[in-house]
mmCIF file of C-alpha atoms and ligand atoms in Angstrom:
data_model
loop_
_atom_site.group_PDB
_atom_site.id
_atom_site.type_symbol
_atom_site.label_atom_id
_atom_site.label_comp_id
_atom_site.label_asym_id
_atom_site.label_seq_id
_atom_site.Cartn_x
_atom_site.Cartn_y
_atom_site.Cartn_z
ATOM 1 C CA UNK A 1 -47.209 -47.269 46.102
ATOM 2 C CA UNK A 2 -47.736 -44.940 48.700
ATOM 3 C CA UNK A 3 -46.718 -41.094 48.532
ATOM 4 C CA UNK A 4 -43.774 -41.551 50.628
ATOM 5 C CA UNK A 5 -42.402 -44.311 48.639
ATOM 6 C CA UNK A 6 -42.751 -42.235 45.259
ATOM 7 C CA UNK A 7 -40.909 -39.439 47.032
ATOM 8 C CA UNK A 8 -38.431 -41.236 48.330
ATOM 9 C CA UNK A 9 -38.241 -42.848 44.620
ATOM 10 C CA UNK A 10 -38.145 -39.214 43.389
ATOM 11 C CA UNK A 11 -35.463 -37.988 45.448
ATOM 12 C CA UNK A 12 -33.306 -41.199 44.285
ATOM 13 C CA UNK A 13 -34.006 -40.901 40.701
ATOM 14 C CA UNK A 14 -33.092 -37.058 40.792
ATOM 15 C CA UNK A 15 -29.290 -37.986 42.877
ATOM 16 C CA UNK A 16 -28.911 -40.775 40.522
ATOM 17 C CA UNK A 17 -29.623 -38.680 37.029
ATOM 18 C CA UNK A 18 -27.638 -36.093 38.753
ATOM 19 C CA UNK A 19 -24.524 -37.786 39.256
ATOM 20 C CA UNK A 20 -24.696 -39.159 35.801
ATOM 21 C CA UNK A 21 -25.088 -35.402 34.311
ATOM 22 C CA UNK A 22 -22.311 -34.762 32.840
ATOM 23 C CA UNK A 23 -22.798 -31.381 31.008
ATOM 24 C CA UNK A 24 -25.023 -28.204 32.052
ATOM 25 C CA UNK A 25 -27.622 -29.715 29.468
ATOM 26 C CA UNK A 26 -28.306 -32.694 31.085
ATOM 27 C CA UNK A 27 -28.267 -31.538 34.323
ATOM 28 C CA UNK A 28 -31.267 -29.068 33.326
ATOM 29 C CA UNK A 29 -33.128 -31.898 32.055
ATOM 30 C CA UNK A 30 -32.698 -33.735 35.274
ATOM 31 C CA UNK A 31 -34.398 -30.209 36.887
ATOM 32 C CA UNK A 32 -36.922 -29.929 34.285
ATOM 33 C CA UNK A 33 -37.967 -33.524 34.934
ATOM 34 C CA UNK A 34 -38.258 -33.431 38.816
ATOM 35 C CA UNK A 35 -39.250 -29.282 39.848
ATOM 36 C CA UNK A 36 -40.256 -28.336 36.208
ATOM 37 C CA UNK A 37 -43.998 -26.888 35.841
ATOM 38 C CA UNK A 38 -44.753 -30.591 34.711
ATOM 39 C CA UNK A 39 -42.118 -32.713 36.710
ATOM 40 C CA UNK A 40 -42.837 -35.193 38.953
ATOM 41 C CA UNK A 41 -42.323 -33.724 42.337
ATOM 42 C CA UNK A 42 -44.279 -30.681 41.050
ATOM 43 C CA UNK A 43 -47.410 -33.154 40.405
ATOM 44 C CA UNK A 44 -46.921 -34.374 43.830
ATOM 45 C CA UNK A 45 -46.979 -31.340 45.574
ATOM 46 C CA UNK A 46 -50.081 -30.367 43.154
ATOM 47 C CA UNK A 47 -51.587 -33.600 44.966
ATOM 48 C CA UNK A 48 -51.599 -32.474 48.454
ATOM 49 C CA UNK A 49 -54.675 -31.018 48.745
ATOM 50 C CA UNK A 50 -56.137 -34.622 47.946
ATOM 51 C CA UNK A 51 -54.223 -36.026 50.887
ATOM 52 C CA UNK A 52 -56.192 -36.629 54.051
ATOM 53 C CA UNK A 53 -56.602 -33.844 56.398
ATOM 54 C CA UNK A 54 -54.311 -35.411 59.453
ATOM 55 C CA UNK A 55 -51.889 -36.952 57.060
ATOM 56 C CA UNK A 56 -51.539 -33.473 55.171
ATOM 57 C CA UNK A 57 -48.837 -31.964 57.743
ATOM 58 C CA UNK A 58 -46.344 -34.922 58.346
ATOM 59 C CA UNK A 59 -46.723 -35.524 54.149
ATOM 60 C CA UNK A 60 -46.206 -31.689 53.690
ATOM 61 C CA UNK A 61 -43.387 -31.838 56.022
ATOM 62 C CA UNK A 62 -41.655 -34.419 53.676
ATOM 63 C CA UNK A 63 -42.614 -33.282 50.851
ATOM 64 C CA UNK A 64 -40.826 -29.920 51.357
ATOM 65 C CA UNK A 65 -37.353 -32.184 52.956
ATOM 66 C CA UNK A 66 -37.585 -34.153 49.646
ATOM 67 C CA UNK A 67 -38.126 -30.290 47.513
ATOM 68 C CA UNK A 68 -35.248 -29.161 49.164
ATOM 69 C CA UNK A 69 -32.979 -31.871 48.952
ATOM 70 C CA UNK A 70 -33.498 -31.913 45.423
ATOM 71 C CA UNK A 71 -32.852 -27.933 44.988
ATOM 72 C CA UNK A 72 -29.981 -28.756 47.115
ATOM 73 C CA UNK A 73 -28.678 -31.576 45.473
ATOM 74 C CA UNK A 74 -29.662 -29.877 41.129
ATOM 75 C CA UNK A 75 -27.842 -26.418 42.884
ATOM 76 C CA UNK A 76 -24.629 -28.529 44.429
ATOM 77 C CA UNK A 77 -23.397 -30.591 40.745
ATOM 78 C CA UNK A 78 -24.859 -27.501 38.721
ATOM 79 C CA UNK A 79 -22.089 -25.744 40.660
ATOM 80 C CA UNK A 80 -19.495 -28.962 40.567
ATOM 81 C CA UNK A 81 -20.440 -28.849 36.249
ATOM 82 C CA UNK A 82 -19.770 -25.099 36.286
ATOM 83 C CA UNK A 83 -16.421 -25.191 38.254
ATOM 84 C CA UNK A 84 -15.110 -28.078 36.122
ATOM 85 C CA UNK A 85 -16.107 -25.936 32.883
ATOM 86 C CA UNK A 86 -13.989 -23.204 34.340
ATOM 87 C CA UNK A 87 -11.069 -25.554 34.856
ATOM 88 C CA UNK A 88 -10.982 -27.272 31.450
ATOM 89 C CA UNK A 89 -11.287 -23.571 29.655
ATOM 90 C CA UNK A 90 -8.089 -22.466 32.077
ATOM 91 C CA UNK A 91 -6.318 -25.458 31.193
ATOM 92 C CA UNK A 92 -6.842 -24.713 27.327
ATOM 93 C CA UNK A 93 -6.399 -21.593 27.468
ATOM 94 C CA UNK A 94 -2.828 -21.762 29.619
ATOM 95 C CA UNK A 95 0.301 -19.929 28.548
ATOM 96 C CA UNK A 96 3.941 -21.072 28.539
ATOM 97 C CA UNK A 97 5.247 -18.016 30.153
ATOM 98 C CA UNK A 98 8.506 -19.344 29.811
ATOM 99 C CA UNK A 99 8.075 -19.409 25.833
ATOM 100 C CA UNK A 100 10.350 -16.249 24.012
ATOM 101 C CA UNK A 101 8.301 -13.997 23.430
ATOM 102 C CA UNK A 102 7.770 -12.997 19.737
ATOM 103 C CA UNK A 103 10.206 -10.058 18.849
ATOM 104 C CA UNK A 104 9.595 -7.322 16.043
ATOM 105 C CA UNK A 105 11.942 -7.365 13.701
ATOM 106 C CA UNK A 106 13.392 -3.502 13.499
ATOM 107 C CA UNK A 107 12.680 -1.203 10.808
ATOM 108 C CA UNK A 108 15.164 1.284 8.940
ATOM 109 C CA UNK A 109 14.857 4.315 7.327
ATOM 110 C CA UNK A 110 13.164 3.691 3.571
ATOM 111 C CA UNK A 111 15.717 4.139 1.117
ATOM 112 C CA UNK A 112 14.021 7.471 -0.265
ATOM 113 C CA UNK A 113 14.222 9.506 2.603
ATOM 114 C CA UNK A 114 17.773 8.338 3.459
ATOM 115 C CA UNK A 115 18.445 10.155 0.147
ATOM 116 C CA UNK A 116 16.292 12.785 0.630
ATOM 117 C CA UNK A 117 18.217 13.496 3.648
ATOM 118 C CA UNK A 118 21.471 13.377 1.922
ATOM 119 C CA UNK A 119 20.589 15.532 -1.027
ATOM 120 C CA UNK A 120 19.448 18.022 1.682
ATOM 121 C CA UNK A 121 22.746 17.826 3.415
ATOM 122 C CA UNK A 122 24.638 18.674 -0.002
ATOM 123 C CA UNK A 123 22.529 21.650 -0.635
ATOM 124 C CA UNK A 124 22.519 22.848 3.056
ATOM 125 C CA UNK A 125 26.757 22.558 3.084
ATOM 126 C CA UNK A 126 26.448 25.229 -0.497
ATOM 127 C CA UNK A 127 23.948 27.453 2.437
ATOM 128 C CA UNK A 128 20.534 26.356 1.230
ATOM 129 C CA UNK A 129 17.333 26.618 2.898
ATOM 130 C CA UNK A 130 15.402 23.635 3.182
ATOM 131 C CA UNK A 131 11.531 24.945 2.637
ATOM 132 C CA UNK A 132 8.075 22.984 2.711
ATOM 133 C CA UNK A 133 4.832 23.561 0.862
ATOM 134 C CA UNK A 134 1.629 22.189 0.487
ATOM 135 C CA UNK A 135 0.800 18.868 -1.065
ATOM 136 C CA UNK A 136 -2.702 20.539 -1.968
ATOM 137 C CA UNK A 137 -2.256 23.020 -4.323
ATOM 138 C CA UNK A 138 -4.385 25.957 -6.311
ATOM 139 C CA UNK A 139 -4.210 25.900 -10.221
ATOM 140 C CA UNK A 140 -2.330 29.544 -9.816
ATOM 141 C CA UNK A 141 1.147 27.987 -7.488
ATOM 142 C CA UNK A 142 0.849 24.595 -9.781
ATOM 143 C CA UNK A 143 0.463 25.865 -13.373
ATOM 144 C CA UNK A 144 -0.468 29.661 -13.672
ATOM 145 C CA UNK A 145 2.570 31.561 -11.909
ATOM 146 C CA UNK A 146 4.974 28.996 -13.474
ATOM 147 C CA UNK A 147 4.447 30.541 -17.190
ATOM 148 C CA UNK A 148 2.118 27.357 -18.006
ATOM 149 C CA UNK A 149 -0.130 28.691 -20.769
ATOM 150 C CA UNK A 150 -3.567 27.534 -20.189
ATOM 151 C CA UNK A 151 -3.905 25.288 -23.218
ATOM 152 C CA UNK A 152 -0.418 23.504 -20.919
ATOM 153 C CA UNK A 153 -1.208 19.737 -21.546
ATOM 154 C CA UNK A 154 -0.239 19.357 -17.705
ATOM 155 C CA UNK A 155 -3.099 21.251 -17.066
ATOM 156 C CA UNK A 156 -5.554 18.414 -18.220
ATOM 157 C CA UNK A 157 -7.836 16.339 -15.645
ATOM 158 C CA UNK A 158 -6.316 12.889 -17.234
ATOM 159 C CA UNK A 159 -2.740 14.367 -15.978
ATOM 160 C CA UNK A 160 -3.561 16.203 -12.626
ATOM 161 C CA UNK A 161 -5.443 14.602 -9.321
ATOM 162 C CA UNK A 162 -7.875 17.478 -9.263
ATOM 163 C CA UNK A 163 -10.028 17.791 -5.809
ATOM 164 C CA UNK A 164 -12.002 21.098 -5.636
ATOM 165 C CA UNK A 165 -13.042 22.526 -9.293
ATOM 166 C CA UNK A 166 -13.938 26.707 -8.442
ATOM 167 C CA UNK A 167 -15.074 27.096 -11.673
ATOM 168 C CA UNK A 168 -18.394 29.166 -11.558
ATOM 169 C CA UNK A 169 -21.855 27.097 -11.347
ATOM 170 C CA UNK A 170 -22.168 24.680 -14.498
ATOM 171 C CA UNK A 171 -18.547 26.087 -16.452
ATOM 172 C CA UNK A 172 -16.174 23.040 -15.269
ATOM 173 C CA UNK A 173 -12.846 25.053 -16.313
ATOM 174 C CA UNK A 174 -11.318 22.472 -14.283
ATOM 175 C CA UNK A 175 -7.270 23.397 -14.392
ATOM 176 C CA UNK A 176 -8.174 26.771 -15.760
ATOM 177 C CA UNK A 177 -9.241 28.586 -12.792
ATOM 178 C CA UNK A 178 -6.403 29.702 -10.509
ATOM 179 C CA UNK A 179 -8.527 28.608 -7.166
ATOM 180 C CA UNK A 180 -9.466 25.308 -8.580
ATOM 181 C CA UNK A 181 -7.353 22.846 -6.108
ATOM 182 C CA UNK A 182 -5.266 19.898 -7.249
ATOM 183 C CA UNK A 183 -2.437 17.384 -5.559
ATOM 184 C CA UNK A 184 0.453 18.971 -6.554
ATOM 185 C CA UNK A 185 1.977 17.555 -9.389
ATOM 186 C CA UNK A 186 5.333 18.758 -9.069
ATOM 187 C CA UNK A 187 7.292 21.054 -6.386
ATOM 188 C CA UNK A 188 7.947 23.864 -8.620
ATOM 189 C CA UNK A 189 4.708 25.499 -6.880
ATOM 190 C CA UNK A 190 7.051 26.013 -3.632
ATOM 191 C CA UNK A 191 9.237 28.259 -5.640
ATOM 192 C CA UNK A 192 6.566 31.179 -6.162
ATOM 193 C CA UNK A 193 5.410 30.685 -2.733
ATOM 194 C CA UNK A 194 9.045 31.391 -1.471
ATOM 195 C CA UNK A 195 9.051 33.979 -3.852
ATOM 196 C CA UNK A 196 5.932 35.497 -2.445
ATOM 197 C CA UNK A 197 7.221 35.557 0.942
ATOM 198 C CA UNK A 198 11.124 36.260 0.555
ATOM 199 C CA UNK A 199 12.794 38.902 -1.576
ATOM 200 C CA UNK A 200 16.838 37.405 -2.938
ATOM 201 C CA UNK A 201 19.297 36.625 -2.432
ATOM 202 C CA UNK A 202 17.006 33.074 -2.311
ATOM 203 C CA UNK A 203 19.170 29.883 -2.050
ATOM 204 C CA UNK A 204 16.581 26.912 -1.211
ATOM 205 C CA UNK A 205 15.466 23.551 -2.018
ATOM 206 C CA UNK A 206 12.011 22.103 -0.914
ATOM 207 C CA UNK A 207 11.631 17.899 -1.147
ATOM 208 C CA UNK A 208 8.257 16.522 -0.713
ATOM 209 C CA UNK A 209 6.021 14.540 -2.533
ATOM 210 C CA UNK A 210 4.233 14.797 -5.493
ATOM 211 C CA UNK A 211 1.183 13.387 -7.530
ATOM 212 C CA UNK A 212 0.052 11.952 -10.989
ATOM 213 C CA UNK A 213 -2.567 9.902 -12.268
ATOM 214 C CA UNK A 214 -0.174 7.311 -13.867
ATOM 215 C CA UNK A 215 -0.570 3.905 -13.588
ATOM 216 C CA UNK A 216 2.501 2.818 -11.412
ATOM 217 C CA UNK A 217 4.943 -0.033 -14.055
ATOM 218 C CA UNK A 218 8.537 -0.611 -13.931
ATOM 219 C CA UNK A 219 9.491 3.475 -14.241
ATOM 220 C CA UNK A 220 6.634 5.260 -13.055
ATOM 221 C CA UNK A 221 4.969 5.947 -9.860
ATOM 222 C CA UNK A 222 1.460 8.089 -9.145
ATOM 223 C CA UNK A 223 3.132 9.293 -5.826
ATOM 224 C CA UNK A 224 6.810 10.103 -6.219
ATOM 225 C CA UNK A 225 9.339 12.369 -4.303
ATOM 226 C CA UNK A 226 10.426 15.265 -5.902
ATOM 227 C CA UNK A 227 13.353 17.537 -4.451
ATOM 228 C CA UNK A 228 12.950 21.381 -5.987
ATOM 229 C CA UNK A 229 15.961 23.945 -5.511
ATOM 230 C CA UNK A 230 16.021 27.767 -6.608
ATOM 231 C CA UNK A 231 18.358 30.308 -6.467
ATOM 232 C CA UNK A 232 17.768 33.791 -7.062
ATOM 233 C CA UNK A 233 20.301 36.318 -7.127
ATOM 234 C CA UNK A 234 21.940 39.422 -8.394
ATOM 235 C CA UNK A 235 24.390 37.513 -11.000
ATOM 236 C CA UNK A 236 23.677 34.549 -11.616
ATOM 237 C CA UNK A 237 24.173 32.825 -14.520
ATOM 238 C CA UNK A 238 24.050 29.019 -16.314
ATOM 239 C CA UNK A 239 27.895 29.046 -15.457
ATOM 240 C CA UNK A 240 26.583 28.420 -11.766
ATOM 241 C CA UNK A 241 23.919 26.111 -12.307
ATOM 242 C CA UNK A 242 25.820 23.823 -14.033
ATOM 243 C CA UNK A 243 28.750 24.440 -11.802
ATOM 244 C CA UNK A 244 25.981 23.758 -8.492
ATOM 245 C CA UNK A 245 24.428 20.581 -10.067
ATOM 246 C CA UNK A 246 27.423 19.133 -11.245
ATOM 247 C CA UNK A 247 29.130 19.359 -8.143
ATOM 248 C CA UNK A 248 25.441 17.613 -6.778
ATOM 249 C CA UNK A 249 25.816 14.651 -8.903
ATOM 250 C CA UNK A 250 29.506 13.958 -8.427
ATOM 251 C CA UNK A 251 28.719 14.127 -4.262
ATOM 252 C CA UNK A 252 25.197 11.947 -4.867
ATOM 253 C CA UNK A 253 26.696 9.695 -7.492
ATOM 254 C CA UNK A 254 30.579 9.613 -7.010
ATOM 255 C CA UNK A 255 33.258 11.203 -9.694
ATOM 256 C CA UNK A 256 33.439 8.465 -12.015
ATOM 257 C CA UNK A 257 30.068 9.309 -13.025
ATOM 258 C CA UNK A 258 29.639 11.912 -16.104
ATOM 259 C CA UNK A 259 26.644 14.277 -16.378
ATOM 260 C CA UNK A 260 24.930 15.337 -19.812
ATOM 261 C CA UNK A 261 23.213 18.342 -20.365
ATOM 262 C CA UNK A 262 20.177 18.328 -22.804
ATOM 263 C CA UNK A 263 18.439 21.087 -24.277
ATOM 264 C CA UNK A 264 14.771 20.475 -23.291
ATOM 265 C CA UNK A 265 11.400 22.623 -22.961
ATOM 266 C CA UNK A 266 9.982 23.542 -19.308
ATOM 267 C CA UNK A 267 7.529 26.519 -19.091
ATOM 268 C CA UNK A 268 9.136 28.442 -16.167
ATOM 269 C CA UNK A 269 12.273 28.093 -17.320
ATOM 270 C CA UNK A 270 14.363 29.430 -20.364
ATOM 271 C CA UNK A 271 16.809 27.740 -21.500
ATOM 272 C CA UNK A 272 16.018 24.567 -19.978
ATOM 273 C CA UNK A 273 17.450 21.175 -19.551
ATOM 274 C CA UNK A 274 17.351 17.691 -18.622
ATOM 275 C CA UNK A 275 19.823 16.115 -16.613
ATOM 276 C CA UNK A 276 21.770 13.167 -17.090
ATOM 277 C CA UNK A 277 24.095 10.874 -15.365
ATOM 278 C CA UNK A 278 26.568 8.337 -16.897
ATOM 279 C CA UNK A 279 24.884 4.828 -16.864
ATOM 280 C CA UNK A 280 26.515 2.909 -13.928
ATOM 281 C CA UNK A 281 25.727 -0.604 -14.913
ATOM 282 C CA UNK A 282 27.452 -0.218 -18.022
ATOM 283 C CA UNK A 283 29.517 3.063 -17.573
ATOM 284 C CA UNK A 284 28.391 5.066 -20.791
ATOM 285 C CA UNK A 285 28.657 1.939 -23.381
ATOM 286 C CA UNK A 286 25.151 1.404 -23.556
ATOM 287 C CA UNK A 287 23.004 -1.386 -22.103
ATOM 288 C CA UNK A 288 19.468 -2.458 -21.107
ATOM 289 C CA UNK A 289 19.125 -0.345 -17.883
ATOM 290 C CA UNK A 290 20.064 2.688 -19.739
ATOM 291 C CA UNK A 291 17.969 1.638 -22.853
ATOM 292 C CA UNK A 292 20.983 1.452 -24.822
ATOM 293 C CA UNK A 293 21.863 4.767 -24.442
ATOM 294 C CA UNK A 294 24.732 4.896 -21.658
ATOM 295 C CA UNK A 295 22.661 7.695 -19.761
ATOM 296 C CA UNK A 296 20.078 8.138 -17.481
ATOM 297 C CA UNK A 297 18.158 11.151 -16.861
ATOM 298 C CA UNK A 298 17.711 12.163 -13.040
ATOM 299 C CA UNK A 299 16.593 15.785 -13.071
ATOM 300 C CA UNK A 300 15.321 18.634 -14.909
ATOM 301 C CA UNK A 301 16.454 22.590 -14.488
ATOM 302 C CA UNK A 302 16.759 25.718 -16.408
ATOM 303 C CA UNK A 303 17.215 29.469 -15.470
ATOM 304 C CA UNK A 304 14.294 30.796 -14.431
ATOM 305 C CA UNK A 305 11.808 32.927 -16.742
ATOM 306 C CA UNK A 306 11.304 36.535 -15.901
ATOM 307 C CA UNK A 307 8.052 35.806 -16.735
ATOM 308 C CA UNK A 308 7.873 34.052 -13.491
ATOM 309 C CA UNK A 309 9.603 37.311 -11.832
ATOM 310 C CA UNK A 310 7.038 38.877 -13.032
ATOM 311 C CA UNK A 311 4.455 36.966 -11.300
ATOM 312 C CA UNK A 312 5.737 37.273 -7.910
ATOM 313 C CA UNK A 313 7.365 40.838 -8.214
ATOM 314 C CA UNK A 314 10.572 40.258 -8.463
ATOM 315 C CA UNK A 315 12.726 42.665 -10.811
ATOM 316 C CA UNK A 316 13.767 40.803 -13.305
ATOM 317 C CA UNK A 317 16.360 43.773 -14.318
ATOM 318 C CA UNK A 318 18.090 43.143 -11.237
ATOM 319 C CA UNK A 319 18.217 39.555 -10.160
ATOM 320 C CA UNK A 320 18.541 36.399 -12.776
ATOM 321 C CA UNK A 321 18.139 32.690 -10.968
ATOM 322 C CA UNK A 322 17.812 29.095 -11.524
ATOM 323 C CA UNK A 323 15.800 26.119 -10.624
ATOM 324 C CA UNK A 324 15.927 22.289 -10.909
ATOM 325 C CA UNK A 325 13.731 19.803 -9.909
ATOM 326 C CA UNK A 326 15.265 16.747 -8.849
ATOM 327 C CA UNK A 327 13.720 13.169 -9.055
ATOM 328 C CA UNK A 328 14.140 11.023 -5.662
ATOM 329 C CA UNK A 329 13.361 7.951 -6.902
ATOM 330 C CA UNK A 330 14.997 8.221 -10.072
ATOM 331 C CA UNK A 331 18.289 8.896 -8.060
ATOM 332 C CA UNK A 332 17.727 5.755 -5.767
ATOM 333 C CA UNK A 333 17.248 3.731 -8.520
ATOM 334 C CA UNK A 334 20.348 4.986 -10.548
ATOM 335 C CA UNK A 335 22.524 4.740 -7.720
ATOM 336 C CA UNK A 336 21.298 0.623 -6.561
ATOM 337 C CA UNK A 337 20.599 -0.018 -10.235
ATOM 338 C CA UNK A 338 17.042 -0.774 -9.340
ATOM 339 C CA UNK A 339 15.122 -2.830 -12.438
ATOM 340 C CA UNK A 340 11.263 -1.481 -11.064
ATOM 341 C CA UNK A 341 10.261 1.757 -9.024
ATOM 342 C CA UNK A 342 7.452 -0.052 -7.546
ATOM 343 C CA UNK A 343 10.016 -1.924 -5.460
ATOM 344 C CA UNK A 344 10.097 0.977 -3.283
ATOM 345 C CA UNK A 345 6.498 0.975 -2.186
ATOM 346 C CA UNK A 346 5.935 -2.754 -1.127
ATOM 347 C CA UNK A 347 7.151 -1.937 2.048
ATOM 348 C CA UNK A 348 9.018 -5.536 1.516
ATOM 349 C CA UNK A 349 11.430 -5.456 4.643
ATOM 350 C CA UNK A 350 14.067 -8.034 2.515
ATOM 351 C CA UNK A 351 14.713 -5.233 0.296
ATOM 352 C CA UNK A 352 14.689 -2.045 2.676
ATOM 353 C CA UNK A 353 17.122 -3.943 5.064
ATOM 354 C CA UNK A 354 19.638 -3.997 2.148
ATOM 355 C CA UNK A 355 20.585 -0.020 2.192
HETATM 356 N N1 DAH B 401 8.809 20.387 -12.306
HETATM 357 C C1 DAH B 401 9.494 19.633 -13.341
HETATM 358 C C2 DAH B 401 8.828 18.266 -13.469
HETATM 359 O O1 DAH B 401 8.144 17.855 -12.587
HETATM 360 C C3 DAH B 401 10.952 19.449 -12.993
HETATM 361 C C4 DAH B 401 11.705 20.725 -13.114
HETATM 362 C C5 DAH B 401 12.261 21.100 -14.323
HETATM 363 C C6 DAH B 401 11.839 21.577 -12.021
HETATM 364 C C7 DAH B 401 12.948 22.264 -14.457
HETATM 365 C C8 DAH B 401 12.542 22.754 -12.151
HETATM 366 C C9 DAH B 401 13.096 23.102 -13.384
HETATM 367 O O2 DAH B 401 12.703 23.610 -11.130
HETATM 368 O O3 DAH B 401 13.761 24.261 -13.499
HETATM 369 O O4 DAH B 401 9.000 17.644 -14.476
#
């Protein structure tokens, strides 16, 4: 076979394997074979210099038609392969855009704050202030200034979120020194910082969350919402807290519901109470909501202790007060007779839609 015939056989061979390429892969082998460092046309072209002199330039001359038609032909169905990638990927990939489109369902306002907001409203209609404070708090606002003695069980790393410990180098007081830094564990703290700031007459409530290490079941939480109120005045007595709170619970809870005062222990307090409201599943006869008992506590309060006063330099000659600290969650799940607290932190859209 002469040169011209195997180029001519080349060129063939190339058109034919290129037509019957069907993916980028075999096209590339159809290259590799023919203009590869070992294919065949490359060999020829190697084999030129053994051609006689005054054949060399006509050979040559074909040689190069036959390089370039291939180069022409591999370039031509690599770009055919590449264009018919493109189109199968658009076709897959092609959107209805005459589907719906997918709509978000809307959110409401979680339960809590929509009672937050109304316990806020009650307070603000008797003239309260509605205060804030921090949710990281120092030993002294948490514990120290609110009469907690030091041995306070409160005070104890297993019942506090402690995050800095000040204590000096290698003592670990942690809870003991007033600049050791804790999530506050209940919004009393806000009442000596309004204290600290503001001389009375003082009418104010603060809500905001608060923070214990317990292990969240049926009727506790680690992160709860707590709203605080104070009121410190020239005259004020228990007559008026009872009188302020009762009036709270009939507007939160409706009239049919009775309250209960308990004699109870707080440390910046004296006397102190505990709060409770008529059980509204069974109405005060006892069932398994209310433990049997027909009552359901929802806050605690007392009149506060000059010892307090004291603290934050208010004469305690002149002005008496009270406090209470109301439980948010406790409320929400007296008023929708809620079975588990934890429902309120799933974030489950099937309940929240219901209030
Ligand atoms: N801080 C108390 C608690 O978390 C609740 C409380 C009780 C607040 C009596 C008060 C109060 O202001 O007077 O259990």
């Amino acid at each position: 076979m002469s040169m011209q015939d195997d180029l001519a056989a080349i060129e063939a061979q190339v058109k034919e394997g290129l037509a019957a390429a069907q993916t980028m892969e075999a096209l590339e082998q159809v290259r590799v074979a023919a203009t590869g460092k070992k294919g065949q046309l490359t060999a020829i072209m190697r084999m030129m210099g053994k051609v006689p002199p005054e054949e060399r330039p006509a050979m040559g001359k074909l040689a190069n038609t036959v390089r370039a038609n291939v180069d022409a032909a591999i370039n031509k169905r690599k770009e055919e392969l590449s264009r018919a990638v493109l189109d199968a990927k658009i076709a897959g990939e092609a959107a209805d855009i005459t589907l719906p489109g997918r709509s978000l369902s809307l959110g409401t306002q979680h339960l809590i704050n929509q009672i937050r907001e109304e316990i806020e409203d009650v307070f603000c209609g008797l003239g309260y202030t509605v205060e804030d404070g921090p949710y990281i708090e120092d030993v002294y606002h948490n514990f120290t200034a609110l009469n907690a003695p030091v041995d306070h069980p409160s005070r104890a790393a297993s019942d506090s979120f402690y995050v800095v410990d000040n204590a000096p180098e290698g003592k670990g007081d942690l809870g003991l020194s007033s600049s050791d830094l804790l999530l506050r564990t209940q919004t009393s703290g806000v009442q000596v910082h309004v204290m600290e700031k503001q001389q009375p007459p003082i009418y104010m409530i603060c809500p905001g969350t608060v923070f214990r290490p317990d292990t969240a079941d049926a009727n506790h939480l680690p992160q709860f919402t707590q709203v605080e109120g104070l009121v410190v005045d020239e005259g004020i007595t228990f007559g008026d807290l009872k009188g302020t709170l009762d009036y709270f619970t009939r507007e939160i809870f409706g009239k049919d519901r009775a309250t209960r005062y308990r004699p109870h222990f707080f440390p910046f307090t004296e006397p102190s109470c505990e709060v409770d409201v008529s059980c509204g599943v069974c109405h005060g006869e006892g069932c398994r909501f209310c433990k049997g008992t027909g009552w359901l506590e929802i806050l605690g309060c007392g009149m506060v202790d000059p010892n307090v006063f004291k603290y934050v330099g208010i004469d305690s000659e002149k002005y008496t007060g009270f406090a209470f600290g109301i439980g948010v969650e406790r409320v929400a799940a007296l008023r929708y007779d809620l079975p588990d607290l934890r429902m309120l932190m799933t974030g489950d859209e099937r309940f929240l839609h219901q209030f």
